[in-house]
Coordinates of C-alpha atoms and ligand atoms in Angstrom, one line a residue:
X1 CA 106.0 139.2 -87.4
X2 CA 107.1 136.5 -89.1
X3 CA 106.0 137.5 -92.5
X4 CA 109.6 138.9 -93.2
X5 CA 110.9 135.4 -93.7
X6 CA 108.0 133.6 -94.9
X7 CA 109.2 134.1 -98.5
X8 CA 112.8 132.7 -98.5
X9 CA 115.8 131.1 -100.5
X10 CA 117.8 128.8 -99.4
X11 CA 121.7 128.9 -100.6
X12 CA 123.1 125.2 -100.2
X13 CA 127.1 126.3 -99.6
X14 CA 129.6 123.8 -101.7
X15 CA 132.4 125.4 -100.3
X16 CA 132.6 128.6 -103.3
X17 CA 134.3 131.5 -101.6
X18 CA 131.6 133.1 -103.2
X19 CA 128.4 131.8 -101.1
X20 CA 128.2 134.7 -99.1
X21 CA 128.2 137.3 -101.8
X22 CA 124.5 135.1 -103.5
X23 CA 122.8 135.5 -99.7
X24 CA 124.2 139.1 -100.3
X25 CA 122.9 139.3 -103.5
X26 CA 119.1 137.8 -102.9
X27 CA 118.7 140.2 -100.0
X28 CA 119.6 143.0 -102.0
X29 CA 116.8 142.8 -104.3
X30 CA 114.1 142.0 -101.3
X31 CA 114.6 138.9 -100.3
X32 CA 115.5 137.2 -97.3
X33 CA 117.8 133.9 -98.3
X34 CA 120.4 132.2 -95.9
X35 CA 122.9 129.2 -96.3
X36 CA 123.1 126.1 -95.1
X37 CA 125.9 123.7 -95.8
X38 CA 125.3 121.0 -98.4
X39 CA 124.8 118.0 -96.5
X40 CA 121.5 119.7 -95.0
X41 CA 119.2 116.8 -94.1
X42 CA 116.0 115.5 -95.9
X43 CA 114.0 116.8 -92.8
X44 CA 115.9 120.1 -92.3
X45 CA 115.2 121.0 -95.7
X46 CA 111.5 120.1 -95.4
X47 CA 111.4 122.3 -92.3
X48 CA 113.1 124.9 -93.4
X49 CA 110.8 125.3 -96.5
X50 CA 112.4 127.6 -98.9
X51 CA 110.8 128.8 -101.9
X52 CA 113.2 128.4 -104.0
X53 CA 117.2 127.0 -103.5
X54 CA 120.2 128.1 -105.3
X55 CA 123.4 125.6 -105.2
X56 CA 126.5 127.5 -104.6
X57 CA 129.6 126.6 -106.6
X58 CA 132.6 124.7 -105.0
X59 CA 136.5 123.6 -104.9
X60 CA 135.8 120.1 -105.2
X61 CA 134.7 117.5 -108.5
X62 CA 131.8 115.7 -109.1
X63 CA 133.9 113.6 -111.1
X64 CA 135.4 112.4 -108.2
X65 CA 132.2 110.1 -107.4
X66 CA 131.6 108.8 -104.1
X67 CA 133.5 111.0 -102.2
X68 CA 132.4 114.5 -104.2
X69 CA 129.8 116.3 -102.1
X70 CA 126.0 116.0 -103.5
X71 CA 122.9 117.9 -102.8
X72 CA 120.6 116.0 -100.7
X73 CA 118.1 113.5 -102.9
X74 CA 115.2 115.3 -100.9
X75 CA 115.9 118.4 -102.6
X76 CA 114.7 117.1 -105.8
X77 CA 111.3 115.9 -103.9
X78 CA 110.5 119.4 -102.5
X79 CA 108.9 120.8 -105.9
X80 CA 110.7 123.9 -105.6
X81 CA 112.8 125.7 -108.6
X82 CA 116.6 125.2 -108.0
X83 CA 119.1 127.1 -109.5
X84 CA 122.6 125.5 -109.9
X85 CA 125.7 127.4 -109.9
X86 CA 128.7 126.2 -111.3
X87 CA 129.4 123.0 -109.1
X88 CA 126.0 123.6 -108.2
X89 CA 125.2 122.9 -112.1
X90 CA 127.5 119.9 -112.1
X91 CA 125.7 118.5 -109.6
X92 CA 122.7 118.8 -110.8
X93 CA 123.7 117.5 -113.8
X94 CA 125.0 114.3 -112.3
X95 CA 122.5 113.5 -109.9
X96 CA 119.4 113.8 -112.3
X97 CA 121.4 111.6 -115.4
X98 CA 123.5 114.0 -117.1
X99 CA 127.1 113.8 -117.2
X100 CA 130.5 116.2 -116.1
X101 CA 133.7 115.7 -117.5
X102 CA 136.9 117.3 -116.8
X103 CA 138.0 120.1 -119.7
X104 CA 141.4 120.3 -121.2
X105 CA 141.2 123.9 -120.7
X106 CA 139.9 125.9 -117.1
X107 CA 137.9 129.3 -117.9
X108 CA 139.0 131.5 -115.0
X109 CA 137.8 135.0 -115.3
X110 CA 135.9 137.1 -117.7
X111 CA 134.3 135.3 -120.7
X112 CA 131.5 135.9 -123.2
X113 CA 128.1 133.4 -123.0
X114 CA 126.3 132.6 -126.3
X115 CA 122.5 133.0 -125.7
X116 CA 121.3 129.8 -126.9
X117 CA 117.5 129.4 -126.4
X118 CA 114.6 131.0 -124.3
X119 CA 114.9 130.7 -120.9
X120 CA 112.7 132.4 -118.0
X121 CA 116.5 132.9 -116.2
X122 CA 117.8 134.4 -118.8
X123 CA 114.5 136.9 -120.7
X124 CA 115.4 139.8 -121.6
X125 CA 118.9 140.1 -121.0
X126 CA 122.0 141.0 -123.3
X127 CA 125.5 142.9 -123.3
X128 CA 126.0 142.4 -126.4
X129 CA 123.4 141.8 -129.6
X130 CA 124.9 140.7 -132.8
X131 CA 124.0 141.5 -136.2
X132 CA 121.6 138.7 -136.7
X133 CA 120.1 139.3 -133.6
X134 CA 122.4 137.0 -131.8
X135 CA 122.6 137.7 -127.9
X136 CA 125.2 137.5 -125.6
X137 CA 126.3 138.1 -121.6
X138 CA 129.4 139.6 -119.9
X139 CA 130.3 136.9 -117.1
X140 CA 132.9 135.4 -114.7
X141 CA 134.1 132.1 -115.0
X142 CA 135.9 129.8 -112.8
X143 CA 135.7 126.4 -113.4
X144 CA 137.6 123.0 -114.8
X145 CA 134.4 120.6 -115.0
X146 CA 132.4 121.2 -117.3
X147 CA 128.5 119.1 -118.3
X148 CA 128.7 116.8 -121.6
X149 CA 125.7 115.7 -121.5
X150 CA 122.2 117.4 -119.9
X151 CA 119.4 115.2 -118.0
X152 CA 116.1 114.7 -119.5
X153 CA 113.6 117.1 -119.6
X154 CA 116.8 120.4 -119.8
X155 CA 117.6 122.3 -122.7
X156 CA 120.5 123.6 -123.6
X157 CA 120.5 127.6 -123.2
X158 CA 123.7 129.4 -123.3
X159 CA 127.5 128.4 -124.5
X160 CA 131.0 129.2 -125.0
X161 CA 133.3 127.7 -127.7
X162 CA 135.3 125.4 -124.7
X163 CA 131.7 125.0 -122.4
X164 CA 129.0 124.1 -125.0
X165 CA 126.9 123.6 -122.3
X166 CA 127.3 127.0 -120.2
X167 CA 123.9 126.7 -119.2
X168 CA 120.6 124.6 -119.1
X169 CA 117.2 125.1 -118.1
X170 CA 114.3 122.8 -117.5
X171 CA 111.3 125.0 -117.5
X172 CA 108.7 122.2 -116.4
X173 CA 110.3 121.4 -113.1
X174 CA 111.7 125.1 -112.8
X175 CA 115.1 123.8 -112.6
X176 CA 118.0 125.6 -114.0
X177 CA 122.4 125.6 -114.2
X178 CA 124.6 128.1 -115.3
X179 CA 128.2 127.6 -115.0
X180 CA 129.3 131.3 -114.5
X181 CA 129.2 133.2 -111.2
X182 CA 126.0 135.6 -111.2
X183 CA 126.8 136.5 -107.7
X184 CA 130.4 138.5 -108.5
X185 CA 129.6 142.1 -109.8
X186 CA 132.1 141.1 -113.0
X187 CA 128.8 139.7 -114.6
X188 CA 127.4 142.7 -115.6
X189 CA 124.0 140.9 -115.6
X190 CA 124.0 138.8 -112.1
X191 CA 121.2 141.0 -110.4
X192 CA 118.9 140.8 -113.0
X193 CA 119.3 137.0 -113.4
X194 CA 118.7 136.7 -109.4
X195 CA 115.5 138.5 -109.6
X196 CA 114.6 136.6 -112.6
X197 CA 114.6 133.6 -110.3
X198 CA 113.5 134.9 -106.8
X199 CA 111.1 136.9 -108.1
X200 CA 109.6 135.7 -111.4
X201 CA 110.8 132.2 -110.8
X202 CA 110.2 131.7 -107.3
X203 CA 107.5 134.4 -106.9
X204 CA 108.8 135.8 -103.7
X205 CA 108.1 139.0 -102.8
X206 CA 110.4 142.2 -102.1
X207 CA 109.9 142.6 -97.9
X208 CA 113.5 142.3 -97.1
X209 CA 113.7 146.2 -96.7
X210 CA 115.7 148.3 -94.0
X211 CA 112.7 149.7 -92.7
X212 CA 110.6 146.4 -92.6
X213 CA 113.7 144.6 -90.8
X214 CA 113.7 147.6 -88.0
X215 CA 110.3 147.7 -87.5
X216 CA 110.5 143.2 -87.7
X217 CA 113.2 143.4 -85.0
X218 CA 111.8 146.1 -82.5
X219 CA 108.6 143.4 -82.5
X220 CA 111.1 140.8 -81.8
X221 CA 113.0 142.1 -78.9
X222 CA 110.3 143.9 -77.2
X223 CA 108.4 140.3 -77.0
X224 CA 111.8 138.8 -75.8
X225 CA 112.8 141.4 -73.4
X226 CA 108.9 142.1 -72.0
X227 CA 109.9 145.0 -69.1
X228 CA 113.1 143.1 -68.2
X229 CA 116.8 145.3 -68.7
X230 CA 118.8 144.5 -71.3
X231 CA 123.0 145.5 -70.5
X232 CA 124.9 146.0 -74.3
X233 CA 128.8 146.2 -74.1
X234 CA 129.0 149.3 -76.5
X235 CA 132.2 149.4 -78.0
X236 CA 132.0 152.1 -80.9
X237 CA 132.1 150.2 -83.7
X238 CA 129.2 149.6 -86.0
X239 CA 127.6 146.3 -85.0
X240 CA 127.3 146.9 -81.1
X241 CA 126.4 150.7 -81.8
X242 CA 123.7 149.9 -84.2
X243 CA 122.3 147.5 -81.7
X244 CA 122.6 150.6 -79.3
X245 CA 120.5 152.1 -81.4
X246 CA 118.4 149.7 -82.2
X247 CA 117.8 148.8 -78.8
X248 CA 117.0 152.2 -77.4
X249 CA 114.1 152.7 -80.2
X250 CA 112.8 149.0 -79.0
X251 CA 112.9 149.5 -75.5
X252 CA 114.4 153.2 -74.6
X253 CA 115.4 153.0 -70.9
X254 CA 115.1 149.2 -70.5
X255 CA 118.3 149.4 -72.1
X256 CA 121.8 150.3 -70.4
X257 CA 125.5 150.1 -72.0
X258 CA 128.4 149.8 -70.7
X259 CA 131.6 151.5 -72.6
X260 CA 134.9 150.2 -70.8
X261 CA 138.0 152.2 -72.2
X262 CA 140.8 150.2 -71.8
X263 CA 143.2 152.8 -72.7
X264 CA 143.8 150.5 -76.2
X265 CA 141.2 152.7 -78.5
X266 CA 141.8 155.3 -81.1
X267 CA 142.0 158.9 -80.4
X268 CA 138.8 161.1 -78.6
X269 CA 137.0 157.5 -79.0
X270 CA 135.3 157.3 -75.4
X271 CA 134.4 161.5 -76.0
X272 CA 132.9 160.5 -79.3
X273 CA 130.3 157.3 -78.3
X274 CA 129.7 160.0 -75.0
X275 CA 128.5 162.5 -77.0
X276 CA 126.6 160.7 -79.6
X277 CA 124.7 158.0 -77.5
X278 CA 124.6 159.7 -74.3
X279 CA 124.4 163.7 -75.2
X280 CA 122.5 163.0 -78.0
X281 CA 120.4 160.4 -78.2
X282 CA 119.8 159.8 -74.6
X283 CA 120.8 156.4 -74.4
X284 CA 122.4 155.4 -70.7
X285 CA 125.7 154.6 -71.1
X286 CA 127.8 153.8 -68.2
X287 CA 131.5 155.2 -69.1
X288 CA 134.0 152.8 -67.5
X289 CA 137.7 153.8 -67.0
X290 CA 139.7 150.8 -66.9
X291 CA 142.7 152.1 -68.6
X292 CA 144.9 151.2 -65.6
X293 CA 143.4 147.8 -65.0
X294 CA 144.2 146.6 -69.0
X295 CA 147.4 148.2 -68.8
X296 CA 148.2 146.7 -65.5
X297 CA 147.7 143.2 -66.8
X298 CA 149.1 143.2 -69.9
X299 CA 152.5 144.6 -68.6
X300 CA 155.6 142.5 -69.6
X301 CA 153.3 140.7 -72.0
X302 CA 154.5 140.0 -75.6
X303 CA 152.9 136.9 -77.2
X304 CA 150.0 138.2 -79.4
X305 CA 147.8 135.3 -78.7
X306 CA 148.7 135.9 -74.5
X307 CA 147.6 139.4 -75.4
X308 CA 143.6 138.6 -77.0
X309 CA 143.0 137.2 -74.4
X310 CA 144.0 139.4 -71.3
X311 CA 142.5 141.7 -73.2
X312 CA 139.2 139.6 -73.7
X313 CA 139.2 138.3 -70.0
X314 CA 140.0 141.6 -68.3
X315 CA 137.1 143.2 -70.0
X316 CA 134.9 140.3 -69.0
X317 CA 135.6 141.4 -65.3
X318 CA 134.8 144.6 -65.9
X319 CA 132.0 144.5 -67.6
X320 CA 130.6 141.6 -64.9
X321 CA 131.6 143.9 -62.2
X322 CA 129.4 146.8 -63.5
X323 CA 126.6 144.7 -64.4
X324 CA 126.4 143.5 -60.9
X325 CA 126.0 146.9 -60.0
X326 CA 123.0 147.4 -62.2
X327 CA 119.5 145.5 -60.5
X328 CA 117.3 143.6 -62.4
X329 CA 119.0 142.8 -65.4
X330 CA 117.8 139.6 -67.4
X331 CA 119.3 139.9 -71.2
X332 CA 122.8 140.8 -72.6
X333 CA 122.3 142.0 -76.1
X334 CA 125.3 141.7 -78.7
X335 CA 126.4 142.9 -82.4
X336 CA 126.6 139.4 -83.4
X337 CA 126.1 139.5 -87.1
X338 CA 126.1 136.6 -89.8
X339 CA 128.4 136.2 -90.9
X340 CA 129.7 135.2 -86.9
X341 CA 127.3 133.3 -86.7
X342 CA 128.4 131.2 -90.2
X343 CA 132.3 131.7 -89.1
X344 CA 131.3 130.2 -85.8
X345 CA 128.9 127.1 -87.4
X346 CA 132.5 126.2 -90.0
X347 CA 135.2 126.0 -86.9
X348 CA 132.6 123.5 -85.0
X349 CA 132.3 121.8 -87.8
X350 CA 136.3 121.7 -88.2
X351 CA 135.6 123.4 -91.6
X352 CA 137.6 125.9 -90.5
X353 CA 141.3 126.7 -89.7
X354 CA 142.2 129.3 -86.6
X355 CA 145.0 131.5 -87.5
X356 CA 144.1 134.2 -84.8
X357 CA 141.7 133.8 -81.7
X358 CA 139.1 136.9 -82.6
X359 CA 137.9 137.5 -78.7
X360 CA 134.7 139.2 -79.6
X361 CA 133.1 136.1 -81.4
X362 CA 133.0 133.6 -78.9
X363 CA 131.2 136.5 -76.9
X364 CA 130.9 136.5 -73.3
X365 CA 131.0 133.5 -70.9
X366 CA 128.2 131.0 -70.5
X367 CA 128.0 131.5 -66.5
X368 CA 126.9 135.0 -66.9
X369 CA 123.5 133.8 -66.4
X370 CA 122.2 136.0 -68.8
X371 CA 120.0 135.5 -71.8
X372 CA 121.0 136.6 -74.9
X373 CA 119.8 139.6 -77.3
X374 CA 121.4 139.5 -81.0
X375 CA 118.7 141.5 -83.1
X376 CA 121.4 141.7 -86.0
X377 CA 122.1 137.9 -85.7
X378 CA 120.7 137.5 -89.5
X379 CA 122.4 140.3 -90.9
X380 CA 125.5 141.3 -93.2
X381 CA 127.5 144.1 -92.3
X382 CA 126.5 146.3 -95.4
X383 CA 122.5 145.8 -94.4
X384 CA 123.6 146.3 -90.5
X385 CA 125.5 149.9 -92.0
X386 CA 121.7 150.5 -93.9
X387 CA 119.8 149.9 -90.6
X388 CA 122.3 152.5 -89.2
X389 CA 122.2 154.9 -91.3
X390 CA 117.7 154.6 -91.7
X391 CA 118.0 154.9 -87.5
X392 CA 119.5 158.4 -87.8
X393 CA 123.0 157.2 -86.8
X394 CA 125.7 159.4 -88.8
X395 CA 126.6 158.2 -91.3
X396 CA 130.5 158.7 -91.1
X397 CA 130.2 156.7 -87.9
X398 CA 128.2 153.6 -89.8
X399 CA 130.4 153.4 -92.4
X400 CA 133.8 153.4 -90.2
X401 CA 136.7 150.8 -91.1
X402 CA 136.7 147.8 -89.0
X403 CA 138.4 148.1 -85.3
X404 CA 139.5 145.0 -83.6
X405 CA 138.4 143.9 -80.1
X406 CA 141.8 144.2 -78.2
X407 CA 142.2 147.4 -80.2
X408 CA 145.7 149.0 -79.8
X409 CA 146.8 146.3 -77.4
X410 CA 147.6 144.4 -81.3
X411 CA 149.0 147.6 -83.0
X412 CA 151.3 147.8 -80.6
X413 CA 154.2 145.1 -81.2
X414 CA 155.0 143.2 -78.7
X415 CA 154.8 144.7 -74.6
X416 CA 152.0 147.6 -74.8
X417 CA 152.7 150.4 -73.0
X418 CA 150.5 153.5 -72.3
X419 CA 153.5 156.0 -73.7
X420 CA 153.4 153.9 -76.7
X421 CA 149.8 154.1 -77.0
X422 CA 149.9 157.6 -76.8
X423 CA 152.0 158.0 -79.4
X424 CA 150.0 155.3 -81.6
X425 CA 146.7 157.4 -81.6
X426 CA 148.4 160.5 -82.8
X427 CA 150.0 158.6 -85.6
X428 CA 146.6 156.9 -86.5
X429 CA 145.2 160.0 -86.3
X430 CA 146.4 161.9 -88.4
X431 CA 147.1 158.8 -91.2
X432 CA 142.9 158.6 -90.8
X433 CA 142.3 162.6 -91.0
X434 CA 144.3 162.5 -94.7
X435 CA 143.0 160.0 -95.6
X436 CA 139.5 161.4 -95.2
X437 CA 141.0 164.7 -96.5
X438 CA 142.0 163.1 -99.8
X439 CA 139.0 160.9 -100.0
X440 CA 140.5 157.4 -100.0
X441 CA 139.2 156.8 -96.8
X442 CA 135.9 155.4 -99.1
X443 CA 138.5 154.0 -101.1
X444 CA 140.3 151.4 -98.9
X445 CA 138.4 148.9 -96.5
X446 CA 140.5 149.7 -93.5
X447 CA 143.9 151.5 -92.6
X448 CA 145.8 152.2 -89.5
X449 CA 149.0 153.0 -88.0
X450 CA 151.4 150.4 -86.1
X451 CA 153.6 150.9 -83.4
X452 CA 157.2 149.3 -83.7
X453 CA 159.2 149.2 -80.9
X454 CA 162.2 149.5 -82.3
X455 CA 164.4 153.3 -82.2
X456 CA 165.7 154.5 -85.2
X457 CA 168.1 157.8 -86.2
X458 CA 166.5 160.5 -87.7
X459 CA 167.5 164.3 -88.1
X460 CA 165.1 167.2 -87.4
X461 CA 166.5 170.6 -87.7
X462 CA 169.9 170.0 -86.7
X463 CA 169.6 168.0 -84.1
X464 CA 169.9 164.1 -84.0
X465 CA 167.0 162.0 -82.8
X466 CA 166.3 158.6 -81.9
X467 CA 163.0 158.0 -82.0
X468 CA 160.3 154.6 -82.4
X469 CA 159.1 153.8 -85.7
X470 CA 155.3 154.2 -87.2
X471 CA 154.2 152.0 -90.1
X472 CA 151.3 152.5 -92.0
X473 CA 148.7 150.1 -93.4
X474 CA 146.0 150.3 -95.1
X475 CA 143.9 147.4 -97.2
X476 CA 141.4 146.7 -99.9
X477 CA 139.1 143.9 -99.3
X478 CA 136.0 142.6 -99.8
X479 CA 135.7 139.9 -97.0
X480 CA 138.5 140.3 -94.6
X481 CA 139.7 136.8 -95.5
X482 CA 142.2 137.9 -98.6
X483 CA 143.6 141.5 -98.7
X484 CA 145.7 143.6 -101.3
X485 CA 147.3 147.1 -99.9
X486 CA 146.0 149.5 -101.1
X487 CA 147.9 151.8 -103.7
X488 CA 148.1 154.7 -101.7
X489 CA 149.7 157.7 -103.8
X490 CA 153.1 158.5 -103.3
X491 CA 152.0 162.7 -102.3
X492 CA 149.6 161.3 -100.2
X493 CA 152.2 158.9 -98.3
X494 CA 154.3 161.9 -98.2
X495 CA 152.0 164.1 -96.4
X496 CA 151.0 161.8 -93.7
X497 CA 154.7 160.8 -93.4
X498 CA 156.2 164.3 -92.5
X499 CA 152.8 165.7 -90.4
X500 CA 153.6 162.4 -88.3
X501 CA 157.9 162.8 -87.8
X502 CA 156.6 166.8 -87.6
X503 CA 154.0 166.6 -85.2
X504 CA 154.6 163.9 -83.5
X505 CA 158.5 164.1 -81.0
X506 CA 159.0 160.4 -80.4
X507 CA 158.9 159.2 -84.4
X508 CA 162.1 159.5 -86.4
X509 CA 160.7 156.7 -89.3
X510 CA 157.3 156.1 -91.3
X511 CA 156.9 153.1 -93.3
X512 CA 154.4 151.8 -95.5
X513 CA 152.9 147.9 -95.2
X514 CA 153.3 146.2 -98.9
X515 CA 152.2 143.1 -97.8
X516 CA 148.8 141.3 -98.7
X517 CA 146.7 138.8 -97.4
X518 CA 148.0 136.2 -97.6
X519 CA 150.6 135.6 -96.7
X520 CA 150.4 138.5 -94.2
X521 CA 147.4 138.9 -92.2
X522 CA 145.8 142.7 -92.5
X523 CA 146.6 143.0 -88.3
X524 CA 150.7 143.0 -87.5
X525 CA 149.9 140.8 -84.7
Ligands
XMP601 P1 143.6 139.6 -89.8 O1 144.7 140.4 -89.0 O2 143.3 138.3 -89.2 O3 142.3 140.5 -89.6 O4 143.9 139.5 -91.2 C1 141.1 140.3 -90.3 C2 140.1 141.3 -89.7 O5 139.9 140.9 -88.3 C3 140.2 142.0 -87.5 N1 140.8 141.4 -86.3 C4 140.2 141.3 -85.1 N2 139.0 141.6 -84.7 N3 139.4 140.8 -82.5 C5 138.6 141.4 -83.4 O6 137.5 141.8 -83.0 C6 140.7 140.4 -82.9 O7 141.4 139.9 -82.0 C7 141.1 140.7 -84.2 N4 142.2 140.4 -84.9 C8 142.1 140.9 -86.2 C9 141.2 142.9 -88.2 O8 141.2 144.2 -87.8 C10 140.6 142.8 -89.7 O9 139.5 143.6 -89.9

């Protein structure tokens, strides 16, 4: 069972907003990899007992001495091959005798590498070949720093005209530094350099598969669970509906959901999770009407934060009520996925800063006095969506923009109300049917409508009306942390504009968000 992970790579994180995106990467091609943060002790590391471990870039300087984070001296004891990524390189560099110094001029973005040498990295890779046979690499750069001089034992394999050294390799210890960002899909030839080191390098093998992680986890929670009952708060979106899912194959009846509506979700929501877990695929799901109960508590209520968590606390009470009603229940699965579980390591660490309390991360309260069931705890969202789709759920369903916990309840501006509500999920509805309809649906990472409370004049035919205003929003992002709005066209802005004043009597006013992240958050509230 444990053969999954008994190949692995570990990612030391430096702080690159890139880490992610190499664990990403790794697992792609087969292989299971996670991070750690760089001060990892001597005996974690020896526990742990990676094949091989990549060192993420990072904001700081190694020229910065003391104070400039540095990979643990065990790691250079372990006899395993390293691979150094920009900081990572610098590092490197410093710590086994070789020196960084500052550049006069910072490479950000696209740049060509010079092939300089042979290089198991680097074998039989090239954008571009010269006339004399010269080879050289598309990449992305983002650095300052830059290594002078390389330790004993490296040579010198690839270069720029500001970065002579843009990479170094010594093949006797497997170790090797690049200074350019494999991981980011600018360098065209990232993937094959990973597999070059995970799997030539580091001789792991490809087991990481969608299949092989189902069939892994079904192991897992069935010896967990034994013929105890597992309860999973299902709430439609794709990480607690692929544990659904996932569950139901482990353990079929064993497993019981509970779906609270809580009058804050998008339009024919409750009908759709109905019909696919319970018509379809049998799963027992437990439908919960609590409309009245959410909208109860949150009357008069116009603070944002105030709202998370009446929302978050009210469907605590629910859910405990129902699960009281159900006997012999011992686990409480949830769609915690990793990168949670990495969000959630940074803010104990205070590496993190809070700008909105998500509810659904901190989970459920401790005094539940049940044990916990996370079969997606080691995942990213685009394997969970794979797992999805290769356990027959639809795939318009697994690949669904992001939904927030308190739902509506932060679409809404200020005091929610169930009229305004109403009037949301029409708006939204129709903004996400033309969106599909004109197929940037694929195209943006997540759009929605927003309800403003505030009444403006429009006319339709000839008579006056004073109506609430709708904005529109809708984002292209990677990771949810940085956003850019996405360029919707103009025809298509026009379409979903008059449908929503035509079809919909209480909107005079459609507007369209411009804002990115940052400053603005992709959320209104
Ligand atoms: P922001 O608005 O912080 O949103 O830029 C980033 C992502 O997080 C989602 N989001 C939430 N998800 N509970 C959630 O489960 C929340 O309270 C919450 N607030 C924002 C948001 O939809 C976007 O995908």
């Amino acid at each position: 069972m444990d053969d999954l992970q008994a190949e692995k790579i570990l990612i030391l994180d430096f702080g690159s907003q890139y880490t992610q995106l190499i664990a990403r990467r790794i697992r792609e091609i087969g292989v299971f990899s996670e991070i750690r943060a760089w001060d990892i002790s001597a005996e974690e590391l020896r526990e742990y007992n990676p094949r091989g471990v990549i060192l993420s870039g990072g904001p700081e300087s190694v020229t910065e001495g003391a104070t400039a984070p540095r990979a643990p001296d065990a790691l250079f004891d372990v006899g395993v091959p390293l691979l150094g990524i920009c900081y990572g390189m610098q590092t490197m560099a410093t710590q086994l005798g070789g020196q960084v110094s500052t550049s006069d001029v910072r490479e950000f973005g696209y740049a060509q590498v010079t092939v300089e040498g042979e290089s198991e990295l680097l074998c039989d890779i090239a954008d571009h070949i010269g006339p004399n046979g010269e080879k050289s690499l598309d990449v992305w750069m983002s650095h300052g720093d830059k290594v002078v001089s390389m330790p004993q034992g490296f040579e010198h394999t690839l270069s720029t005209a500001s970065c002579p050294i843009a990479g170094m390799a010594d093949e006797a210890r497997r170790y090797y530094g690049i200074q350019f960002h494999p991981e980011v899909t600018h360098t065209a030839q990232g993937e094959k350099i990973f597999e070059h080191f995970v799997r030539q390098i580091c001789c792991c093998e490809a087991r990481w598969t969608s299949a092989a992680i189902i069939e892994d986890q079904i192991a897992r929670v069935r010896s967990q669970v034994g013929d105890s009952h597992v309860l999973l708060g299902l709430s439609g979106g794709v990480d607690s509906s692929v544990v659904a899912a996932l569950l139901h194959r482990a353990i079929g009846d064993q497993l019981t959901c509970v779906f609270v509506d809580n009058g804050l979700l998008r339009k024919n929501e409750g009908n759709m999770v109905m019909d696919m877990f319970a018509q379809n695929m049998g799963v027992r799901v437990i439908r919960v009407n609590a409309q009245k109960q959410f909208l109860d508590q949150l009357r008069g209520v116009d603070d944002p934060e105030k709202k998370r968590k009446i929302i978050g606390n009210t469907f605590i009470d629910v859910f405990d009520a129902e699960s009281n009603k159900i006997d012999n229940v011992r686990f409480l699965a949830q769609g915690t996925i990793y990168p949670d579980v990495i969000e959630s390591a940074a803010s104990k660490t205070g590496k993190a800063h809070v700008i909105k309390s998500h509810h659904n991360v901190g989970g459920l309260p401790d005094d539940m006095a049940l044990e916990l069931v996370e079969p997606l705890r080691e995942l990213f969202k685009d394997e969970v969506r794979k797992i999805g789709v290769e356990l027959g759920l639809p795939k318009d369903m697994v690949y669904r923009h992001p939904f927030p916990g308190p739902g509506l309840g932060v679409r809404i501006l200020g005091d929610v109300k169930e009229a305004y509500a109403d009037v949301l999920r029409e708006a939204d509805a129709i903004f996400i049917e033309e969106l599909h309809a004109s197929g940037w649906y694929q195209k943006t990472s997540q759009a929605f409508a927003v309800f403003l409370p505030v009444q403006s004049v429009g006319v339709v035919g000839d008579g006056r009306r004073y109506a609430w205003v709708i904005a529109l929003r809708a984002v292209e992002t990677i990771d949810f942390m940085t956003a850019r709005w996405a360029h919707l066209p103009y025809e298509l802005l026009e379409r979903v504009s008059g449908r929503i004043i035509n079809e919909i009597a209480d909107v005079s006013r459609v507007t369209y968000d411009i804002s990115s992240k940052p400053p603005a958050t992709i959320e209104w509230e």
